[in-house]
Amino acid sequence: MTLARLAALHGVATAYSPSPGVTVPVPEATVVTVLGALDVDASGPAAIRASLAATEEARDARLLPPTVVVWQGDEPSGRPRPLAALPAGTALRIALEHGGTAESPVPWADLPPGVHALEAHAPDGRTALATLVVAPARVPQPSAPCHGVLVQLYSLLSTRSWGMGDLGDLRELADWAGRALGSGFVQVNPLHAAVPGTPTDPSPYRPSSRRFPDPVHLRVEDVPEYAYVSGADRAELDALAGRAGELRDGVLRKGELIDRDAVWVLKRRALELLRKVPLGPGRRAALDAFRAAGGQALEDHAVWCALVERYGADRAQWPEGLNDPRSAATARVRAELADRVDFHMWLAWLTDRQLAAAARAASEAGMAVGVVHDLAVGVHPDGADAWAQADAYARDMSVGAPPDAFNARGQDWGLPPWRPDALAASGYAPYRDLLRSLFRHAGALRIDHVMGLFRLWWVPAGLPPTDGTYVRYDADAMLAVLALEAHRADAAVIGEDLGTVEPGVRDVLRRRGVFGTSVLWFERDWEGTGRPLPPEAWRPGCVATATTHDLPSTAARLSGEHVDLRHRLGLLTRPLAEERAEDARDVGEWLAYLRRLGLLDGGEQGAVGAGAARAAGGVADGDGRARDEEAEIRAVYRFLRRTPARMTGVWLPDAVGDRRPQNLPGTWDQYPNWRLPVAGADGRPVTLEDLAASPRLHALMAELNGREPRTAPPGARRD
């Protein structure tokens, strides 16, 4: 019990409940190892007793917790709950973030939102300092219900992009979707900086840095200096553009996969040529201002990039001293690499400018929300963030998920977790800075695995995910910082809350105005009949969608092709016939419900076989009668618009009948995760220009707008 008490004081679970009524104990060795990662010695009985005594003594002697939260409107009078136990007569003084002070008695209800400094002086002579976060009670909300498109940016190529979708494509997509489709937002994958390698990890959810975007997304021609390259450099630049065209055509015409590494080789060289062009005085001043605002964090990121260029991405192979960003060795090499450091800061600035242009295009196109950016749950252990902020991350730990009904072995995502004690001691500075950078050009922010604001599953190095445990974070503080930064940016927040969610978490998120994610196929009356959840019973505070990047497209779901794909890759846990039968029952029940609601006609087109139906671009029902897949997809989205959801997301590949998932969980090299372009029902890649001319897409979006589809331009492709 002493170990359990010590673990509880540090937020480390000694048991967990994978399902109601089931409790699983955590191995004692795991608890000891996780405590060790928090610098708490639990190596034996004597060490446990000493650590427990020290922890309790420190707690009792502490006047203030490291961070205090005040929610505007929650505490109109009296002291915030964290201060209720202060000794009578304790004097309080607050240094406000933007100047000025407030002293006892503190007008808590009148404090402005911000990150302030709280000082306490007790009658017995004790003093304490804490960070005071004053947050709005709720994050901003969209002004009206809206629909938008969801897309993995790299997968959406145009006739101008260099082998993968880029920020020029995002700007064009936002402009077109807002003006022509009536969309209120465009949601993209994380655009975080990746870890270079051979090959680079293509997953946008295991980045080097979450604070800085990756310059591989730059549209080279949109850099103003591009127009002024001349002579031999112009000839080389034109040759690079020609090779980029070959990459693009390989993906769009020859069935090749998106090759991020090849794209970056070309773009990096092109950008090196552009950098030779002197900046005009206005752009020079803008770059200098960006560098000054970026401060140490930007410098660290650029230094890490330069070190990787010289020594490779594996930090274990770096010369001694370079794993410490503040060491003399790092300072010496930084001076040697000054030009490359400056180059990478310049790239960060260019990327920031193009992100701003995409956000501006969304706003000018009338989008109610704008660009929705995505925050990955963590970072690569060898990446820039883990290098620059090593003290904020738990050593030899990885984030993952416990065993559940979908994965009996649990999951290890290979991402080092933030230390909750380090975050609190810093006033959540790393988290605040991260959010501020992401909200900079966002109309909303999606948070992957939003449950991680409450707790994360830590897996000690060398152990299987089944031997991990949960570690708690101060969810009140994490949400307060999130609400504050969202308020500063006037941006909404979307939480990815699919899968196993701890009781009460969704209620807390709803209270703070954080939207959830609701996917049609998972929305059933699980506490009652188990049947499809009526549209009016859906929660209004969500993004309602038919699928995500980790799930089958709607066409694949309707046709059952996702089951066949998983069978071919050996991912099924039951016989194929059983999986097909259950999937067909699930789809059939939903289609029958859509018909009862009047959202889908009978769809019978004559008795034909399943093979003929698929050849015709449709699917077949259990009796072999052809179904109109396109009509069924429209019915699915009609249903979503009937729900009270404030945001409805259209998976862009659904609009053209794409059958392939962008990511297939449980695979690595068995499936081309994160490397597929958007494709039509026939499997042929579809460009942004094709999308704009697609009758199928316009018919779907017209349903969402409640109007007849606009006539597509002459020669429009029919997907």
PDB file of N, CA, C and O in Angstrom, residues 138-142 145 450 492-497 505-519 523 535-545 643-648:
ATOM      1  N   ARG A 138     -15.182  28.965 -21.683  1.00  0.00           N
ATOM      2  CA  ARG A 138     -15.350  28.108 -22.849  1.00  0.00           C
ATOM      3  C   ARG A 138     -14.494  28.616 -23.996  1.00  0.00           C
ATOM      4  O   ARG A 138     -14.189  29.810 -24.080  1.00  0.00           O
ATOM      5  N   VAL A 139     -14.106  27.698 -24.863  1.00  0.00           N
ATOM      6  CA  VAL A 139     -13.366  28.096 -26.054  1.00  0.00           C
ATOM      7  C   VAL A 139     -14.345  28.718 -27.048  1.00  0.00           C
ATOM      8  O   VAL A 139     -15.562  28.481 -26.982  1.00  0.00           O
ATOM      9  N   PRO A 140     -13.872  29.529 -27.987  1.00  0.00           N
ATOM     10  CA  PRO A 140     -14.773  30.134 -28.980  1.00  0.00           C
ATOM     11  C   PRO A 140     -15.510  29.078 -29.790  1.00  0.00           C
ATOM     12  O   PRO A 140     -15.016  27.964 -30.008  1.00  0.00           O
ATOM     13  N   GLN A 141     -16.702  29.434 -30.247  1.00  0.00           N
ATOM     14  CA  GLN A 141     -17.552  28.530 -31.017  1.00  0.00           C
ATOM     15  C   GLN A 141     -17.789  29.099 -32.415  1.00  0.00           C
ATOM     16  O   GLN A 141     -17.800  30.322 -32.606  1.00  0.00           O
ATOM     17  N   PRO A 142     -17.988  28.238 -33.424  1.00  0.00           N
ATOM     18  CA  PRO A 142     -18.343  28.740 -34.754  1.00  0.00           C
ATOM     19  C   PRO A 142     -19.621  29.574 -34.680  1.00  0.00           C
ATOM     20  O   PRO A 142     -20.523  29.286 -33.878  1.00  0.00           O
ATOM     21  N   PRO A 145     -23.741  26.713 -37.633  1.00  0.00           N
ATOM     22  CA  PRO A 145     -23.384  25.378 -38.133  1.00  0.00           C
ATOM     23  C   PRO A 145     -22.827  25.471 -39.551  1.00  0.00           C
ATOM     24  O   PRO A 145     -23.278  26.298 -40.356  1.00  0.00           O
ATOM     25  N   VAL A 450      -7.414  13.542 -27.718  1.00  0.00           N
ATOM     26  CA  VAL A 450      -7.620  14.617 -26.744  1.00  0.00           C
ATOM     27  C   VAL A 450      -7.673  14.089 -25.313  1.00  0.00           C
ATOM     28  O   VAL A 450      -7.436  14.834 -24.345  1.00  0.00           O
ATOM     29  N   ALA A 492     -11.784  27.802 -32.654  1.00  0.00           N
ATOM     30  CA  ALA A 492     -12.468  26.668 -32.042  1.00  0.00           C
ATOM     31  C   ALA A 492     -11.478  25.538 -31.782  1.00  0.00           C
ATOM     32  O   ALA A 492     -10.351  25.545 -32.283  1.00  0.00           O
ATOM     33  N   VAL A 493     -11.916  24.545 -31.000  1.00  0.00           N
ATOM     34  CA  VAL A 493     -11.082  23.389 -30.683  1.00  0.00           C
ATOM     35  C   VAL A 493     -11.895  22.121 -30.899  1.00  0.00           C
ATOM     36  O   VAL A 493     -13.054  22.028 -30.472  1.00  0.00           O
ATOM     37  N   ILE A 494     -11.281  21.156 -31.566  1.00  0.00           N
ATOM     38  CA  ILE A 494     -11.906  19.861 -31.849  1.00  0.00           C
ATOM     39  C   ILE A 494     -11.053  18.777 -31.203  1.00  0.00           C
ATOM     40  O   ILE A 494      -9.843  18.717 -31.439  1.00  0.00           O
ATOM     41  N   GLY A 495     -11.658  17.940 -30.414  1.00  0.00           N
ATOM     42  CA  GLY A 495     -10.927  16.842 -29.788  1.00  0.00           C
ATOM     43  C   GLY A 495     -11.233  15.527 -30.471  1.00  0.00           C
ATOM     44  O   GLY A 495     -12.405  15.191 -30.702  1.00  0.00           O
ATOM     45  N   GLU A 496     -10.197  14.780 -30.813  1.00  0.00           N
ATOM     46  CA  GLU A 496     -10.393  13.422 -31.353  1.00  0.00           C
ATOM     47  C   GLU A 496     -10.598  12.516 -30.145  1.00  0.00           C
ATOM     48  O   GLU A 496      -9.657  12.174 -29.450  1.00  0.00           O
ATOM     49  N   ASP A 497     -11.863  12.153 -29.902  1.00  0.00           N
ATOM     50  CA  ASP A 497     -12.204  11.383 -28.702  1.00  0.00           C
ATOM     51  C   ASP A 497     -12.813  10.033 -29.058  1.00  0.00           C
ATOM     52  O   ASP A 497     -13.735   9.556 -28.389  1.00  0.00           O
ATOM     53  N   VAL A 505     -14.837  12.362 -19.029  1.00  0.00           N
ATOM     54  CA  VAL A 505     -13.969  13.190 -19.868  1.00  0.00           C
ATOM     55  C   VAL A 505     -14.782  13.978 -20.880  1.00  0.00           C
ATOM     56  O   VAL A 505     -14.586  15.195 -21.060  1.00  0.00           O
ATOM     57  N   ARG A 506     -15.707  13.314 -21.559  1.00  0.00           N
ATOM     58  CA  ARG A 506     -16.497  14.027 -22.565  1.00  0.00           C
ATOM     59  C   ARG A 506     -17.350  15.121 -21.918  1.00  0.00           C
ATOM     60  O   ARG A 506     -17.583  16.171 -22.526  1.00  0.00           O
ATOM     61  N   ASP A 507     -17.823  14.888 -20.704  1.00  0.00           N
ATOM     62  CA  ASP A 507     -18.610  15.919 -20.018  1.00  0.00           C
ATOM     63  C   ASP A 507     -17.762  17.157 -19.741  1.00  0.00           C
ATOM     64  O   ASP A 507     -18.227  18.294 -19.910  1.00  0.00           O
ATOM     65  N   VAL A 508     -16.538  16.954 -19.294  1.00  0.00           N
ATOM     66  CA  VAL A 508     -15.648  18.079 -19.013  1.00  0.00           C
ATOM     67  C   VAL A 508     -15.341  18.838 -20.297  1.00  0.00           C
ATOM     68  O   VAL A 508     -15.374  20.078 -20.334  1.00  0.00           O
ATOM     69  N   LEU A 509     -15.028  18.107 -21.360  1.00  0.00           N
ATOM     70  CA  LEU A 509     -14.719  18.761 -22.636  1.00  0.00           C
ATOM     71  C   LEU A 509     -15.916  19.547 -23.147  1.00  0.00           C
ATOM     72  O   LEU A 509     -15.769  20.669 -23.652  1.00  0.00           O
ATOM     73  N   ARG A 510     -17.101  18.966 -23.025  1.00  0.00           N
ATOM     74  CA  ARG A 510     -18.310  19.662 -23.479  1.00  0.00           C
ATOM     75  C   ARG A 510     -18.525  20.943 -22.680  1.00  0.00           C
ATOM     76  O   ARG A 510     -18.883  21.998 -23.250  1.00  0.00           O
ATOM     77  N   ARG A 511     -18.290  20.873 -21.375  1.00  0.00           N
ATOM     78  CA  ARG A 511     -18.469  22.063 -20.542  1.00  0.00           C
ATOM     79  C   ARG A 511     -17.548  23.195 -20.980  1.00  0.00           C
ATOM     80  O   ARG A 511     -17.934  24.373 -20.920  1.00  0.00           O
ATOM     81  N   ARG A 512     -16.357  22.839 -21.450  1.00  0.00           N
ATOM     82  CA  ARG A 512     -15.402  23.869 -21.862  1.00  0.00           C
ATOM     83  C   ARG A 512     -15.517  24.230 -23.333  1.00  0.00           C
ATOM     84  O   ARG A 512     -14.725  25.013 -23.851  1.00  0.00           O
ATOM     85  N   GLY A 513     -16.492  23.653 -24.019  1.00  0.00           N
ATOM     86  CA  GLY A 513     -16.725  24.030 -25.405  1.00  0.00           C
ATOM     87  C   GLY A 513     -15.842  23.328 -26.410  1.00  0.00           C
ATOM     88  O   GLY A 513     -15.804  23.733 -27.581  1.00  0.00           O
ATOM     89  N   VAL A 514     -15.131  22.280 -25.985  1.00  0.00           N
ATOM     90  CA  VAL A 514     -14.284  21.524 -26.907  1.00  0.00           C
ATOM     91  C   VAL A 514     -15.146  20.509 -27.649  1.00  0.00           C
ATOM     92  O   VAL A 514     -15.798  19.658 -27.023  1.00  0.00           O
ATOM     93  N   PHE A 515     -15.172  20.594 -28.952  1.00  0.00           N
ATOM     94  CA  PHE A 515     -15.966  19.671 -29.755  1.00  0.00           C
ATOM     95  C   PHE A 515     -15.363  18.269 -29.722  1.00  0.00           C
ATOM     96  O   PHE A 515     -14.140  18.107 -29.638  1.00  0.00           O
ATOM     97  N   GLY A 516     -16.226  17.272 -29.842  1.00  0.00           N
ATOM     98  CA  GLY A 516     -15.764  15.909 -30.008  1.00  0.00           C
ATOM     99  C   GLY A 516     -15.767  15.519 -31.482  1.00  0.00           C
ATOM    100  O   GLY A 516     -16.006  16.347 -32.367  1.00  0.00           O
ATOM    101  N   THR A 517     -15.490  14.254 -31.743  1.00  0.00           N
ATOM    102  CA  THR A 517     -15.495  13.716 -33.106  1.00  0.00           C
ATOM    103  C   THR A 517     -16.474  12.552 -33.145  1.00  0.00           C
ATOM    104  O   THR A 517     -16.322  11.586 -32.398  1.00  0.00           O
ATOM    105  N   SER A 518     -17.483  12.642 -33.991  1.00  0.00           N
ATOM    106  CA  SER A 518     -18.496  11.591 -34.094  1.00  0.00           C
ATOM    107  C   SER A 518     -18.484  11.019 -35.506  1.00  0.00           C
ATOM    108  O   SER A 518     -18.698  11.756 -36.476  1.00  0.00           O
ATOM    109  N   VAL A 519     -18.217   9.721 -35.605  1.00  0.00           N
ATOM    110  CA  VAL A 519     -18.160   9.026 -36.894  1.00  0.00           C
ATOM    111  C   VAL A 519     -19.412   8.162 -37.036  1.00  0.00           C
ATOM    112  O   VAL A 519     -19.752   7.394 -36.138  1.00  0.00           O
ATOM    113  N   GLU A 523     -21.763   5.531 -34.187  1.00  0.00           N
ATOM    114  CA  GLU A 523     -22.810   6.196 -33.404  1.00  0.00           C
ATOM    115  C   GLU A 523     -24.063   5.315 -33.348  1.00  0.00           C
ATOM    116  O   GLU A 523     -24.928   5.367 -34.215  1.00  0.00           O
ATOM    117  N   PRO A 535     -30.587  10.807 -35.698  1.00  0.00           N
ATOM    118  CA  PRO A 535     -29.805  12.033 -35.906  1.00  0.00           C
ATOM    119  C   PRO A 535     -30.038  13.072 -34.817  1.00  0.00           C
ATOM    120  O   PRO A 535     -29.104  13.757 -34.398  1.00  0.00           O
ATOM    121  N   GLU A 536     -31.265  13.189 -34.329  1.00  0.00           N
ATOM    122  CA  GLU A 536     -31.545  14.198 -33.311  1.00  0.00           C
ATOM    123  C   GLU A 536     -30.887  13.883 -31.968  1.00  0.00           C
ATOM    124  O   GLU A 536     -30.769  14.764 -31.108  1.00  0.00           O
ATOM    125  N   ALA A 537     -30.420  12.629 -31.788  1.00  0.00           N
ATOM    126  CA  ALA A 537     -29.789  12.239 -30.528  1.00  0.00           C
ATOM    127  C   ALA A 537     -28.278  12.462 -30.538  1.00  0.00           C
ATOM    128  O   ALA A 537     -27.619  12.252 -29.514  1.00  0.00           O
ATOM    129  N   TRP A 538     -27.734  12.873 -31.676  1.00  0.00           N
ATOM    130  CA  TRP A 538     -26.291  13.143 -31.733  1.00  0.00           C
ATOM    131  C   TRP A 538     -25.980  14.385 -30.908  1.00  0.00           C
ATOM    132  O   TRP A 538     -26.825  15.275 -30.730  1.00  0.00           O
ATOM    133  N   ARG A 539     -24.761  14.460 -30.419  1.00  0.00           N
ATOM    134  CA  ARG A 539     -24.364  15.628 -29.647  1.00  0.00           C
ATOM    135  C   ARG A 539     -24.116  16.810 -30.584  1.00  0.00           C
ATOM    136  O   ARG A 539     -23.490  16.656 -31.643  1.00  0.00           O
ATOM    137  N   PRO A 540     -24.556  17.990 -30.209  1.00  0.00           N
ATOM    138  CA  PRO A 540     -24.309  19.155 -31.071  1.00  0.00           C
ATOM    139  C   PRO A 540     -22.844  19.579 -31.075  1.00  0.00           C
ATOM    140  O   PRO A 540     -22.349  20.095 -32.084  1.00  0.00           O
ATOM    141  N   GLY A 541     -22.145  19.372 -29.981  1.00  0.00           N
ATOM    142  CA  GLY A 541     -20.757  19.808 -29.880  1.00  0.00           C
ATOM    143  C   GLY A 541     -19.795  18.808 -30.475  1.00  0.00           C
ATOM    144  O   GLY A 541     -19.015  18.177 -29.747  1.00  0.00           O
ATOM    145  N   CYS A 542     -19.861  18.646 -31.789  1.00  0.00           N
ATOM    146  CA  CYS A 542     -18.959  17.680 -32.423  1.00  0.00           C
ATOM    147  C   CYS A 542     -18.740  18.047 -33.871  1.00  0.00           C
ATOM    148  O   CYS A 542     -19.465  18.864 -34.451  1.00  0.00           O
ATOM    149  N   VAL A 543     -17.717  17.424 -34.460  1.00  0.00           N
ATOM    150  CA  VAL A 543     -17.572  17.370 -35.907  1.00  0.00           C
ATOM    151  C   VAL A 543     -18.133  16.022 -36.329  1.00  0.00           C
ATOM    152  O   VAL A 543     -17.603  14.973 -35.940  1.00  0.00           O
ATOM    153  N   ALA A 544     -19.218  16.036 -37.065  1.00  0.00           N
ATOM    154  CA  ALA A 544     -19.847  14.809 -37.528  1.00  0.00           C
ATOM    155  C   ALA A 544     -19.277  14.448 -38.886  1.00  0.00           C
ATOM    156  O   ALA A 544     -19.252  15.286 -39.799  1.00  0.00           O
ATOM    157  N   THR A 545     -18.839  13.215 -39.027  1.00  0.00           N
ATOM    158  CA  THR A 545     -18.243  12.792 -40.293  1.00  0.00           C
ATOM    159  C   THR A 545     -18.516  11.319 -40.521  1.00  0.00           C
ATOM    160  O   THR A 545     -18.964  10.598 -39.613  1.00  0.00           O
ATOM    161  N   THR A 643     -28.179  15.928 -38.292  1.00  0.00           N
ATOM    162  CA  THR A 643     -27.819  15.938 -36.873  1.00  0.00           C
ATOM    163  C   THR A 643     -27.624  17.388 -36.413  1.00  0.00           C
ATOM    164  O   THR A 643     -27.451  18.293 -37.234  1.00  0.00           O
ATOM    165  N   PRO A 644     -27.605  17.628 -35.106  1.00  0.00           N
ATOM    166  CA  PRO A 644     -27.377  18.999 -34.615  1.00  0.00           C
ATOM    167  C   PRO A 644     -25.906  19.391 -34.550  1.00  0.00           C
ATOM    168  O   PRO A 644     -25.574  20.436 -33.981  1.00  0.00           O
ATOM    169  N   ALA A 645     -25.030  18.567 -35.118  1.00  0.00           N
ATOM    170  CA  ALA A 645     -23.592  18.855 -35.059  1.00  0.00           C
ATOM    171  C   ALA A 645     -23.296  20.246 -35.604  1.00  0.00           C
ATOM    172  O   ALA A 645     -23.793  20.625 -36.662  1.00  0.00           O
ATOM    173  N   ARG A 646     -22.453  20.978 -34.894  1.00  0.00           N
ATOM    174  CA  ARG A 646     -22.107  22.330 -35.335  1.00  0.00           C
ATOM    175  C   ARG A 646     -21.202  22.317 -36.558  1.00  0.00           C
ATOM    176  O   ARG A 646     -21.166  23.273 -37.325  1.00  0.00           O
ATOM    177  N   MET A 647     -20.447  21.230 -36.739  1.00  0.00           N
ATOM    178  CA  MET A 647     -19.556  21.115 -37.888  1.00  0.00           C
ATOM    179  C   MET A 647     -19.741  19.737 -38.517  1.00  0.00           C
ATOM    180  O   MET A 647     -19.758  18.730 -37.810  1.00  0.00           O
ATOM    181  N   THR A 648     -19.896  19.698 -39.826  1.00  0.00           N
ATOM    182  CA  THR A 648     -20.001  18.439 -40.562  1.00  0.00           C
ATOM    183  C   THR A 648     -18.810  18.350 -41.507  1.00  0.00           C
ATOM    184  O   THR A 648     -18.595  19.257 -42.324  1.00  0.00           O
TER     185      THR A 648
END
